[in-house]
């Protein structure tokens, strides 16, 4: 709890947390908050490309305007928060899980295991992530699950290195030797003593990773390879807006602002958490 | 030193081999039959089988892999399924465009990022520092494809609509204008630079923001280390402390960052090339992936991996040159 207090005293971390909380609430309560259905198309010819704050032919106010199918942009943004945040959080959960296991295993067992796993990590790091994502995604049918898995499976390398470094630092410490001398098993030693002590930098990396994953998901959607339409995702909204950039610049602008806001919030939280929780800078 | 260099070379070679192998396996186990691209739509099973034989798809996977690897190493990269042109010539056309864009944006990233970061650190906790911190935070959070679209919106469309002067009005697509061939040599150079402007600013702005964030932190960290205090205590002038003691040490990790940032730079390049119709590696890769043009997917992946590995090797050598301790003691 002490570390939570440290975190809440950091202004950047709290700003990031507040922004993320608002976005999360928007996503969770999307059906209540959104003024219209995000997918349904009304009288397309009369409601499409309405500018922000326009009143439609149906008498409804479109606060952020409509897209080329006459769908309410605000509603799509709010529902898009659901998808973007879910993809970000889930994929980072996958990569943190995988990275922690690989990092722990290499630090704990050392020797050949460590050499092999770290060589694998280095090789995976050398691949431009987007290239790998492209290759993986287009070869299979796009779906939200695939996007989560692929983002997760291509984002674990930094976490693995970090975990290895942290755990290696812990391995020589007295409490670990004491636990070993007391005859504790491998699994228990890892789960009870090593992992909890290495968790702080992992959380920082995870916060930064969520922002990155959201940005990449939007990028994949932008290339038509992310969450498939008509489900609203910020990325496919930007892609849709690009085609109407001259006549309706607001369509691409607003979802991009949402992505930037989310990434900034994640980075603020990550930076703040690192400074607040890192004993070296405390 | 020599042993270290050899080891790094071998490791780099292994990494490229790994990436290429992984891509080959992925491409091979993916659903979808490349032979379908080869035959006419609606072709019968017999033609499909013939195509599979012609493409060598009827042989077992390990044989196909080794054949492909041997051919690839010899420079025979196959023929594009979609364009029916040798992959080598497609790549040879595209690579210079990508190298120009990435090299220019790397130069911009480092020069701009160091200047901004150092200014921030020297004016630590002033309004200027705060303003730049907020700006870099937001720019760094911008997806490259969105920033690109916004730049096009302002500097191409709005500029054209409201008749802005030439120096803040830039073309949104391509490498040259349609009439470039009829321009004077000087006019052609200006035309190319004008086409480079928006893609370069997109990649460069994000790069500058990221580098500045790093440099600011690094300079602030080094500022209070004991050797800086010693130098000050000895009476070394403020300017000399800043340049010789603080900056030299703070900027060393930037060399490592160069290697580490390459994969992200190439990812950004892919988006930017797609948006600006820049005929580079990223664009042909996206097209190839969409069209299941496997030989091109394989070749582009291998080249991106190779570029990353070469970049890391260069960063390693640079580091050894810049920091003699590494070469002498073999520190990692």
mmCIF file of N, CA and C in Angstrom, chain A residues 120 122-132 134 136 138-140 215 218-220 222-223 238 242 245-246 249 252-253 256-257 259-261 263-264 267-268 271, chain B residues 15 18-19 23 26-27 29-31 137-138 140-143 145-146 149-150 152-153 157 161 213 263 266-267 270-271 274-275 285-286 289 292 294 301 304-305 308:
data_model
loop_
_atom_site.group_PDB
_atom_site.id
_atom_site.type_symbol
_atom_site.label_atom_id
_atom_site.label_comp_id
_atom_site.label_asym_id
_atom_site.label_seq_id
_atom_site.Cartn_x
_atom_site.Cartn_y
_atom_site.Cartn_z
ATOM 1 N N UNK A 120 17.094 -16.282 -28.390
ATOM 2 C CA UNK A 120 15.764 -16.222 -29.008
ATOM 3 C C UNK A 120 15.180 -14.823 -28.848
ATOM 4 N N UNK A 122 16.796 -11.987 -28.375
ATOM 5 C CA UNK A 122 17.528 -11.039 -29.216
ATOM 6 C C UNK A 122 17.081 -11.137 -30.667
ATOM 7 N N UNK A 123 16.900 -12.366 -31.132
ATOM 8 C CA UNK A 123 16.485 -12.556 -32.517
ATOM 9 C C UNK A 123 15.107 -11.958 -32.734
ATOM 10 N N UNK A 124 14.205 -12.209 -31.781
ATOM 11 C CA UNK A 124 12.848 -11.674 -31.923
ATOM 12 C C UNK A 124 12.861 -10.150 -31.877
ATOM 13 N N UNK A 125 13.773 -9.587 -31.073
ATOM 14 C CA UNK A 125 13.871 -8.129 -30.971
ATOM 15 C C UNK A 125 14.334 -7.502 -32.279
ATOM 16 N N UNK A 126 15.100 -8.255 -33.064
ATOM 17 C CA UNK A 126 15.667 -7.695 -34.284
ATOM 18 C C UNK A 126 14.634 -7.593 -35.398
ATOM 19 N N UNK A 127 13.475 -8.241 -35.204
ATOM 20 C CA UNK A 127 12.455 -8.168 -36.244
ATOM 21 C C UNK A 127 11.647 -6.899 -36.084
ATOM 22 N N UNK A 128 11.514 -6.120 -37.148
ATOM 23 C CA UNK A 128 10.592 -4.984 -37.045
ATOM 24 C C UNK A 128 9.207 -5.537 -36.697
ATOM 25 N N UNK A 129 8.626 -5.026 -35.601
ATOM 26 C CA UNK A 129 7.417 -5.652 -35.094
ATOM 27 C C UNK A 129 6.284 -5.599 -36.108
ATOM 28 N N UNK A 130 6.181 -4.470 -36.800
ATOM 29 C CA UNK A 130 5.064 -4.328 -37.738
ATOM 30 C C UNK A 130 5.181 -5.328 -38.879
ATOM 31 N N UNK A 131 6.404 -5.573 -39.322
ATOM 32 C CA UNK A 131 6.623 -6.529 -40.395
ATOM 33 C C UNK A 131 6.120 -7.911 -39.978
ATOM 34 N N UNK A 132 6.485 -8.285 -38.758
ATOM 35 C CA UNK A 132 6.035 -9.565 -38.218
ATOM 36 C C UNK A 132 4.512 -9.598 -38.107
ATOM 37 N N UNK A 134 2.325 -7.858 -39.778
ATOM 38 C CA UNK A 134 1.729 -7.926 -41.108
ATOM 39 C C UNK A 134 1.746 -9.349 -41.625
ATOM 40 N N UNK A 136 2.001 -12.121 -39.977
ATOM 41 C CA UNK A 136 1.124 -13.017 -39.219
ATOM 42 C C UNK A 136 -0.342 -12.781 -39.545
ATOM 43 N N UNK A 138 -2.112 -11.103 -42.008
ATOM 44 C CA UNK A 138 -2.772 -11.297 -43.293
ATOM 45 C C UNK A 138 -2.835 -12.755 -43.669
ATOM 46 N N UNK A 139 -2.000 -13.556 -43.054
ATOM 47 C CA UNK A 139 -2.017 -14.963 -43.428
ATOM 48 C C UNK A 139 -3.213 -15.664 -42.803
ATOM 49 N N UNK A 140 -3.710 -15.108 -41.705
ATOM 50 C CA UNK A 140 -4.927 -15.654 -41.131
ATOM 51 C C UNK A 140 -6.061 -14.648 -41.251
ATOM 52 N N UNK A 215 -1.646 1.802 -29.976
ATOM 53 C CA UNK A 215 -1.179 2.486 -31.176
ATOM 54 C C UNK A 215 -1.029 1.482 -32.327
ATOM 55 N N UNK A 218 -4.424 0.246 -33.626
ATOM 56 C CA UNK A 218 -5.013 1.253 -34.501
ATOM 57 C C UNK A 218 -4.315 1.238 -35.850
ATOM 58 N N UNK A 219 -2.988 1.018 -35.838
ATOM 59 C CA UNK A 219 -2.242 0.964 -37.083
ATOM 60 C C UNK A 219 -2.677 -0.202 -37.950
ATOM 61 N N UNK A 220 -2.854 -1.357 -37.322
ATOM 62 C CA UNK A 220 -3.303 -2.529 -38.077
ATOM 63 C C UNK A 220 -4.701 -2.299 -38.628
ATOM 64 N N UNK A 222 -5.916 0.468 -39.336
ATOM 65 C CA UNK A 222 -5.750 1.464 -40.391
ATOM 66 C C UNK A 222 -5.406 0.790 -41.713
ATOM 67 N N UNK A 223 -4.598 -0.269 -41.660
ATOM 68 C CA UNK A 223 -4.237 -0.999 -42.878
ATOM 69 C C UNK A 223 -5.318 -2.001 -43.266
ATOM 70 N N UNK A 238 -9.989 6.083 -38.349
ATOM 71 C CA UNK A 238 -9.011 6.959 -39.006
ATOM 72 C C UNK A 238 -8.903 6.582 -40.486
ATOM 73 N N UNK A 242 -9.688 8.904 -43.765
ATOM 74 C CA UNK A 242 -8.655 9.284 -44.727
ATOM 75 C C UNK A 242 -9.236 9.440 -46.132
ATOM 76 N N UNK A 245 -10.883 12.967 -46.477
ATOM 77 C CA UNK A 245 -10.091 13.969 -45.766
ATOM 78 C C UNK A 245 -10.408 15.391 -46.241
ATOM 79 N N UNK A 246 -10.661 15.549 -47.534
ATOM 80 C CA UNK A 246 -10.865 16.893 -48.077
ATOM 81 C C UNK A 246 -12.206 17.464 -47.610
ATOM 82 N N UNK A 249 -12.782 16.493 -42.767
ATOM 83 C CA UNK A 249 -11.535 16.213 -42.034
ATOM 84 C C UNK A 249 -11.769 15.776 -40.586
ATOM 85 N N UNK A 252 -11.264 11.750 -39.480
ATOM 86 C CA UNK A 252 -9.958 11.176 -39.139
ATOM 87 C C UNK A 252 -9.349 11.860 -37.917
ATOM 88 N N UNK A 253 -9.763 13.095 -37.664
ATOM 89 C CA UNK A 253 -9.118 13.865 -36.604
ATOM 90 C C UNK A 253 -9.463 13.330 -35.206
ATOM 91 N N UNK A 256 -8.039 9.936 -33.946
ATOM 92 C CA UNK A 256 -6.597 10.082 -33.733
ATOM 93 C C UNK A 256 -6.313 10.751 -32.406
ATOM 94 N N UNK A 257 -7.094 11.788 -32.085
ATOM 95 C CA UNK A 257 -6.907 12.461 -30.800
ATOM 96 C C UNK A 257 -7.130 11.477 -29.655
ATOM 97 N N UNK A 259 -6.555 8.242 -29.711
ATOM 98 C CA UNK A 259 -5.367 7.379 -29.617
ATOM 99 C C UNK A 259 -4.244 8.129 -28.907
ATOM 100 N N UNK A 260 -3.994 9.372 -29.331
ATOM 101 C CA UNK A 260 -2.909 10.140 -28.730
ATOM 102 C C UNK A 260 -3.146 10.293 -27.232
ATOM 103 N N UNK A 261 -4.385 10.617 -26.864
ATOM 104 C CA UNK A 261 -4.723 10.814 -25.455
ATOM 105 C C UNK A 261 -4.452 9.540 -24.646
ATOM 106 N N UNK A 263 -2.420 6.998 -25.439
ATOM 107 C CA UNK A 263 -0.992 6.696 -25.381
ATOM 108 C C UNK A 263 -0.296 7.632 -24.401
ATOM 109 N N UNK A 264 -0.657 8.923 -24.455
ATOM 110 C CA UNK A 264 -0.061 9.885 -23.527
ATOM 111 C C UNK A 264 -0.372 9.490 -22.082
ATOM 112 N N UNK A 267 1.811 6.581 -21.106
ATOM 113 C CA UNK A 267 3.200 6.995 -20.910
ATOM 114 C C UNK A 267 3.370 7.790 -19.630
ATOM 115 N N UNK A 268 2.391 8.658 -19.326
ATOM 116 C CA UNK A 268 2.446 9.425 -18.073
ATOM 117 C C UNK A 268 2.445 8.483 -16.882
ATOM 118 N N UNK A 271 5.850 6.558 -16.819
ATOM 119 C CA UNK A 271 6.958 7.418 -16.372
ATOM 120 C C UNK A 271 6.825 7.737 -14.892
ATOM 121 N N UNK B 15 20.763 -14.277 -36.339
ATOM 122 C CA UNK B 15 19.473 -13.597 -36.177
ATOM 123 C C UNK B 15 18.737 -13.505 -37.504
ATOM 124 N N UNK B 18 17.395 -16.814 -38.369
ATOM 125 C CA UNK B 18 16.221 -17.121 -37.542
ATOM 126 C C UNK B 18 14.976 -16.423 -38.083
ATOM 127 N N UNK B 19 15.119 -15.117 -38.363
ATOM 128 C CA UNK B 19 13.978 -14.342 -38.840
ATOM 129 C C UNK B 19 13.453 -14.921 -40.145
ATOM 130 N N UNK B 23 9.815 -16.660 -40.725
ATOM 131 C CA UNK B 23 8.878 -16.157 -41.729
ATOM 132 C C UNK B 23 8.499 -17.265 -42.705
ATOM 133 N N UNK B 26 6.006 -19.538 -41.074
ATOM 134 C CA UNK B 26 4.715 -18.864 -40.954
ATOM 135 C C UNK B 26 3.985 -18.836 -42.281
ATOM 136 N N UNK B 27 4.721 -18.446 -43.320
ATOM 137 C CA UNK B 27 4.117 -18.344 -44.637
ATOM 138 C C UNK B 27 3.641 -19.719 -45.108
ATOM 139 N N UNK B 29 2.751 -22.419 -43.268
ATOM 140 C CA UNK B 29 1.641 -23.056 -42.558
ATOM 141 C C UNK B 29 0.370 -22.220 -42.629
ATOM 142 N N UNK B 30 0.467 -21.000 -43.196
ATOM 143 C CA UNK B 30 -0.729 -20.171 -43.264
ATOM 144 C C UNK B 30 -1.727 -20.764 -44.247
ATOM 145 N N UNK B 31 -3.002 -20.595 -43.957
ATOM 146 C CA UNK B 31 -4.012 -21.077 -44.909
ATOM 147 C C UNK B 31 -3.971 -20.236 -46.178
ATOM 148 N N UNK B 137 5.860 14.892 -25.252
ATOM 149 C CA UNK B 137 5.004 13.808 -24.751
ATOM 150 C C UNK B 137 3.877 13.522 -25.740
ATOM 151 N N UNK B 138 3.250 14.590 -26.229
ATOM 152 C CA UNK B 138 2.120 14.398 -27.144
ATOM 153 C C UNK B 138 2.586 13.930 -28.522
ATOM 154 N N UNK B 140 5.232 12.299 -29.234
ATOM 155 C CA UNK B 140 5.705 10.924 -29.103
ATOM 156 C C UNK B 140 4.522 9.950 -29.041
ATOM 157 N N UNK B 141 3.371 10.436 -28.570
ATOM 158 C CA UNK B 141 2.201 9.568 -28.470
ATOM 159 C C UNK B 141 1.396 9.497 -29.757
ATOM 160 N N UNK B 142 1.828 10.230 -30.786
ATOM 161 C CA UNK B 142 1.058 10.234 -32.032
ATOM 162 C C UNK B 142 1.430 9.041 -32.898
ATOM 163 N N UNK B 143 0.430 8.310 -33.388
ATOM 164 C CA UNK B 143 0.726 7.271 -34.361
ATOM 165 C C UNK B 143 1.220 7.921 -35.645
ATOM 166 N N UNK B 145 0.892 7.165 -38.740
ATOM 167 C CA UNK B 145 -0.067 7.282 -39.839
ATOM 168 C C UNK B 145 -1.039 8.424 -39.589
ATOM 169 N N UNK B 146 -1.352 8.691 -38.336
ATOM 170 C CA UNK B 146 -2.284 9.785 -38.049
ATOM 171 C C UNK B 146 -1.605 11.141 -38.224
ATOM 172 N N UNK B 149 -1.462 11.901 -41.825
ATOM 173 C CA UNK B 149 -2.741 12.370 -42.376
ATOM 174 C C UNK B 149 -3.001 13.821 -41.986
ATOM 175 N N UNK B 150 -2.696 14.153 -40.733
ATOM 176 C CA UNK B 150 -2.931 15.520 -40.270
ATOM 177 C C UNK B 150 -2.034 16.513 -41.018
ATOM 178 N N UNK B 152 -0.874 16.130 -44.052
ATOM 179 C CA UNK B 152 -1.437 16.254 -45.401
ATOM 180 C C UNK B 152 -2.632 17.200 -45.370
ATOM 181 N N UNK B 153 -3.455 17.032 -44.348
ATOM 182 C CA UNK B 153 -4.660 17.851 -44.212
ATOM 183 C C UNK B 153 -4.298 19.336 -44.183
ATOM 184 N N UNK B 157 -3.884 19.967 -48.300
ATOM 185 C CA UNK B 157 -5.256 20.333 -48.650
ATOM 186 C C UNK B 157 -5.600 21.753 -48.237
ATOM 187 N N UNK B 161 -6.307 24.914 -50.616
ATOM 188 C CA UNK B 161 -7.612 25.569 -50.603
ATOM 189 C C UNK B 161 -7.483 27.056 -50.311
ATOM 190 N N UNK B 213 13.134 13.250 -25.233
ATOM 191 C CA UNK B 213 12.733 12.729 -23.913
ATOM 192 C C UNK B 213 13.888 11.957 -23.278
ATOM 193 N N UNK B 263 14.069 -1.014 -35.465
ATOM 194 C CA UNK B 263 12.834 -1.726 -35.796
ATOM 195 C C UNK B 263 11.607 -0.818 -35.757
ATOM 196 N N UNK B 266 11.519 1.398 -38.843
ATOM 197 C CA UNK B 266 11.044 0.711 -40.042
ATOM 198 C C UNK B 266 9.537 0.489 -39.988
ATOM 199 N N UNK B 267 9.016 0.221 -38.791
ATOM 200 C CA UNK B 267 7.566 0.076 -38.670
ATOM 201 C C UNK B 267 6.870 1.369 -39.071
ATOM 202 N N UNK B 270 6.794 1.955 -42.793
ATOM 203 C CA UNK B 270 5.785 1.208 -43.540
ATOM 204 C C UNK B 270 4.510 2.044 -43.671
ATOM 205 N N UNK B 271 4.027 2.593 -42.539
ATOM 206 C CA UNK B 271 2.806 3.407 -42.578
ATOM 207 C C UNK B 271 2.994 4.640 -43.457
ATOM 208 N N UNK B 274 2.932 3.949 -47.071
ATOM 209 C CA UNK B 274 1.593 3.660 -47.578
ATOM 210 C C UNK B 274 0.819 4.954 -47.784
ATOM 211 N N UNK B 275 0.888 5.866 -46.803
ATOM 212 C CA UNK B 275 0.083 7.084 -46.886
ATOM 213 C C UNK B 275 0.574 8.017 -47.983
ATOM 214 N N UNK B 285 5.866 -4.249 -49.371
ATOM 215 C CA UNK B 285 5.577 -5.338 -48.443
ATOM 216 C C UNK B 285 4.080 -5.393 -48.114
ATOM 217 N N UNK B 286 3.484 -4.216 -47.832
ATOM 218 C CA UNK B 286 2.049 -4.192 -47.522
ATOM 219 C C UNK B 286 1.247 -4.713 -48.712
ATOM 220 N N UNK B 289 1.737 -8.479 -48.918
ATOM 221 C CA UNK B 289 1.013 -9.211 -47.890
ATOM 222 C C UNK B 289 -0.467 -9.272 -48.245
ATOM 223 N N UNK B 292 -0.939 -11.729 -51.021
ATOM 224 C CA UNK B 292 -0.318 -13.046 -50.774
ATOM 225 C C UNK B 292 0.817 -13.327 -51.741
ATOM 226 N N UNK B 294 4.003 -14.261 -51.815
ATOM 227 C CA UNK B 294 4.948 -14.784 -50.824
ATOM 228 C C UNK B 294 6.419 -14.481 -51.096
ATOM 229 N N UNK B 301 10.910 -9.135 -45.672
ATOM 230 C CA UNK B 301 11.169 -9.450 -44.267
ATOM 231 C C UNK B 301 12.663 -9.644 -44.038
ATOM 232 N N UNK B 304 14.504 -6.266 -44.158
ATOM 233 C CA UNK B 304 14.298 -5.463 -42.950
ATOM 234 C C UNK B 304 15.123 -6.030 -41.787
ATOM 235 N N UNK B 305 15.122 -7.359 -41.646
ATOM 236 C CA UNK B 305 15.908 -7.979 -40.567
ATOM 237 C C UNK B 305 17.389 -7.683 -40.752
ATOM 238 N N UNK B 308 18.210 -4.157 -39.774
ATOM 239 C CA UNK B 308 18.245 -3.998 -38.320
ATOM 240 C C UNK B 308 19.556 -4.544 -37.763
#
